[in-house]
C-alpha positions as a Python dict, from the first residue, in 0.01 Angstrom:
ca = {
    (1, 'D'): (0, 0, 0),
    (2, 'E'): (301, 240, 29),
    (3, 'I'): (354, 223, -347),
    (4, 'D'): (118, 405, -587),
    (5, 'D'): (278, 341, -933),
    (6, 'F'): (404, 3, -1071),
    (7, 'C'): (599, -37, -1398),
    (8, 'L'): (663, -387, -1525),
    (9, 'I'): (905, -494, -1786),
    (10, 'I'): (716, -640, -2090),
    (11, 'T'): (852, -998, -2033),
    (12, 'G'): (719, -983, -1671),
    (13, 'L'): (392, -871, -1808),
    (14, 'T'): (353, -1142, -2075),
    (15, 'M'): (463, -1437, -1856),
    (16, 'V'): (129, -1431, -1670),
    (17, 'A'): (-58, -1217, -1921),
    (18, 'E'): (-423, -1297, -1845),
    (19, 'E'): (-367, -1296, -1470),
    (20, 'W'): (-213, -948, -1499),
    (21, 'R'): (-489, -828, -1730),
    (22, 'Q'): (-761, -912, -1478),
    (23, 'I'): (-567, -734, -1203),
    (24, 'F'): (-522, -419, -1427),
    (25, 'R'): (-881, -406, -1531),
    (26, 'E'): (-1006, -445, -1158),
    (27, 'E'): (-745, -256, -959),
    (28, 'K'): (-811, 121, -962),
    (29, 'K'): (-626, 205, -649),
    (30, 'H'): (-281, 184, -815),
    (31, 'Q'): (-135, 295, -1142),
    (32, 'F'): (27, 22, -1358),
    (33, 'T'): (237, 88, -1676),
    (34, 'Y'): (499, -124, -1863),
    (35, 'Y'): (822, -58, -2032),
    (36, 'V'): (1098, -199, -2273),
    (37, 'C'): (1459, -139, -2245),
    (38, 'C'): (1764, -328, -2385),
    (39, 'F'): (1538, -625, -2416),
    (40, 'P'): (1324, -777, -2584),
    (41, 'E'): (1423, -763, -2944),
    (42, 'Y'): (1060, -739, -3040),
    (43, 'P'): (880, -511, -2984),
    (44, 'N'): (1113, -229, -2902),
    (45, 'M'): (1205, 125, -3001),
    (46, 'F'): (1555, 67, -3135),
    (47, 'L'): (1688, 228, -3445),
    (48, 'S'): (1663, -111, -3612),
    (49, 'S'): (1296, -151, -3492),
    (50, 'N'): (1007, -138, -3734),
    (51, 'L'): (837, 197, -3628),
    (52, 'L'): (517, 6, -3612),
    (53, 'E'): (643, -163, -3297),
    (54, 'T'): (591, 161, -3106),
    (55, 'R'): (222, 179, -3207),
    (56, 'Y'): (189, -182, -3112),
    (57, 'L'): (326, -100, -2765),
    (58, 'A'): (53, 146, -2715),
    (59, 'I'): (-215, -96, -2826),
    (60, 'L'): (-83, -362, -2608),
    (61, 'A'): (-92, -119, -2301),
    (62, 'D'): (-457, -59, -2385),
    (63, 'Y'): (-537, -426, -2424),
    (64, 'F'): (-388, -506, -2085),
    (65, 'G'): (-574, -203, -1919),
    (66, 'L'): (-256, -28, -1826),
    (67, 'A'): (-222, 352, -1760),
    (68, 'G'): (42, 369, -2036),
    (69, 'F'): (379, 275, -2159),
    (70, 'L'): (709, 407, -2044),
    (71, 'H'): (1038, 440, -2241),
    (72, 'W'): (1320, 501, -1993),
    (73, 'G'): (1543, 714, -2224),
    (74, 'Y'): (1442, 1037, -2384),
    (75, 'T'): (1766, 1226, -2391),
    (76, 'A'): (2033, 989, -2231),
    (77, 'W'): (2271, 1086, -2515),
    (78, 'P'): (2622, 926, -2556),
    (79, 'N'): (2923, 1164, -2591),
    (80, 'D'): (2862, 1258, -2958),
    (81, 'P'): (2507, 1162, -3055),
    (82, 'C'): (2500, 1348, -3387),
    (83, 'N'): (2784, 1123, -3513),
    (84, 'D'): (2743, 810, -3319),
    (85, 'I'): (2428, 711, -3133),
    (86, 'R'): (2552, 395, -2994),
    (87, 'Y'): (2625, 372, -2621),
    (88, 'S'): (2828, 89, -2469),
    (89, 'S'): (2634, -241, -2509),
    (90, 'F'): (2291, -70, -2543),
    (91, 'P'): (2130, -135, -2894),
    (92, 'A'): (2146, 184, -3104),
    (93, 'G'): (1874, 415, -3017),
    (94, 'D'): (1780, 261, -2685),
    (95, 'T'): (1905, 548, -2478),
    (96, 'N'): (1706, 823, -2659),
    (97, 'F'): (1453, 891, -2921),
    (98, 'V'): (1511, 1251, -2976),
    (99, 'Y'): (1846, 1423, -3072),
    (100, 'P'): (2022, 1741, -2945),
    (101, 'G'): (1956, 2053, -3149),
    (102, 'G'): (2187, 2324, -3202),
    (103, 'D'): (1960, 2562, -2987),
    (104, 'M'): (1925, 2305, -2710),
    (105, 'H'): (1577, 2209, -2812),
    (106, 'P'): (1537, 1832, -2902),
    (107, 'L'): (1515, 1738, -3273),
    (108, 'L'): (1240, 1494, -3317),
    (109, 'S'): (1290, 1167, -3469),
    (110, 'L'): (1076, 922, -3668),
    (111, 'R'): (1065, 707, -3350),
    (112, 'Y'): (928, 1001, -3157),
    (113, 'M'): (674, 1057, -3423),
    (114, 'A'): (578, 687, -3403),
    (115, 'L'): (545, 698, -3021),
    (116, 'R'): (315, 1004, -3071),
    (117, 'R'): (100, 807, -3308),
    (118, 'G'): (97, 527, -3053),
    (119, 'A'): (-27, 768, -2786),
    (120, 'E'): (-298, 890, -3030),
    (121, 'D'): (-403, 522, -3089),
    (122, 'Y'): (-422, 476, -2700),
    (123, 'E'): (-641, 783, -2663),
    (124, 'L'): (-869, 696, -2950),
    (125, 'L'): (-918, 356, -2774),
    (126, 'A'): (-1004, 533, -2458),
    (127, 'M'): (-1266, 743, -2649),
    (128, 'L'): (-1417, 421, -2782),
    (129, 'R'): (-1456, 295, -2420),
    (130, 'K'): (-1588, 620, -2309),
    (131, 'A'): (-1852, 585, -2574),
    (132, 'E'): (-1931, 228, -2456),
    (133, 'L'): (-1813, 86, -2793),
    (134, 'D'): (-1644, -204, -2643),
    (135, 'Q'): (-1714, -434, -2925),
    (136, 'T'): (-1524, -203, -3159),
    (137, 'V'): (-1227, -197, -2899),
    (138, 'E'): (-1215, -582, -2927),
    (139, 'E'): (-1224, -558, -3294),
    (140, 'V'): (-945, -326, -3308),
    (141, 'H'): (-737, -539, -3068),
    (142, 'G'): (-803, -822, -3306),
    (143, 'M'): (-683, -631, -3600),
    (144, 'I'): (-348, -545, -3441),
    (145, 'L'): (-285, -812, -3172),
    (146, 'T'): (-289, -1104, -3415),
    (147, 'N'): (-93, -1333, -3171),
    (148, 'R'): (-208, -1336, -2812),
    (149, 'Q'): (11, -1629, -2699),
    (150, 'F'): (196, -1369, -2489),
    (151, 'V'): (339, -1633, -2247),
    (152, 'Q'): (520, -1794, -2548),
    (153, 'F'): (688, -1469, -2663),
    (154, 'Y'): (987, -1465, -2434),
    (155, 'D'): (1208, -1709, -2247),
    (156, 'D'): (1491, -1572, -2023),
    (157, 'D'): (1687, -1354, -2267),
    (158, 'K'): (1542, -1489, -2584),
    (159, 'T'): (1254, -1370, -2809),
    (160, 'H'): (1075, -1651, -2972),
    (161, 'F'): (881, -1451, -3242),
    (162, 'S'): (953, -1181, -3486),
    (163, 'F'): (740, -867, -3474),
    (164, 'D'): (523, -980, -3768),
    (165, 'E'): (470, -1314, -3590),
    (166, 'M'): (337, -1113, -3286),
    (167, 'S'): (141, -843, -3455),
    (168, 'A'): (0, -688, -3764),
    (169, 'A'): (306, -549, -3913),
    (170, 'K'): (196, -343, -4218),
    (171, 'Y'): (102, 22, -4222),
    (172, 'K'): (-214, -56, -4402),
    (173, 'D'): (-327, -250, -4103),
    (174, 'Y'): (-282, 39, -3866),
    (175, 'E'): (-451, 275, -4118),
    (176, 'K'): (-754, 25, -4132),
    (177, 'M'): (-756, 30, -3762),
    (178, 'R'): (-768, 405, -3747),
    (179, 'I'): (-1050, 427, -4014),
    (180, 'K'): (-1248, 167, -3809),
    (181, 'I'): (-1208, 376, -3487),
    (182, 'Y'): (-1293, 703, -3664),
    (183, 'D'): (-1595, 559, -3842),
    (184, 'S'): (-1720, 410, -3513),
    (185, 'L'): (-1680, 737, -3323),
    (186, 'K'): (-1847, 925, -3602),
    (187, 'N'): (-2150, 688, -3616),
    (188, 'H'): (-2184, 699, -3236),
    (189, 'A'): (-2184, 1079, -3237),
    (190, 'Q'): (-2434, 1097, -3520),
    (191, 'G'): (-2657, 846, -3342),
    (192, 'N'): (-2644, 1060, -3021),
    (193, 'A'): (-2698, 1392, -3190),
    (194, 'F'): (-3029, 1563, -3125),
}
């Protein structure tokens, strides 16, 4: 009871996925989020990662009923990030997803923009729930979370599936998802207009 916020690593989340999902949906006293870091290989936010992995992370957070997703490194830059973004044994890009600008304002990256799109997806799903369009939420989850065998995804330090074996991995899938959400919200608003 002394702790208000909990943040789990994705592998801890997926090992007992359905049990956690039930807890997150029922427990309102605490705030639960999850994160990725140097591991797993998929999904993640490395320079080598498919940008859709970031959007998947947001939809996964919604599926589990989490308050959100945490990425630990925003500006943990190595010594010369404009010339070499690698840092020690961390995968390239793990320590940050923006870059230093000459005026000390961060330069946004494609990974930052993908994270923003993921946040929008998460908020749109919340709007569906608020409108009591739970069936549409389930349909959206089904469009993106094509493999829900979460307990099989990871084992110790090994990822057993590629991203496209875990999730829808084409931009058209995420655009179809957005259209489905927009159409549902629009139809709901028109049905409630007076």
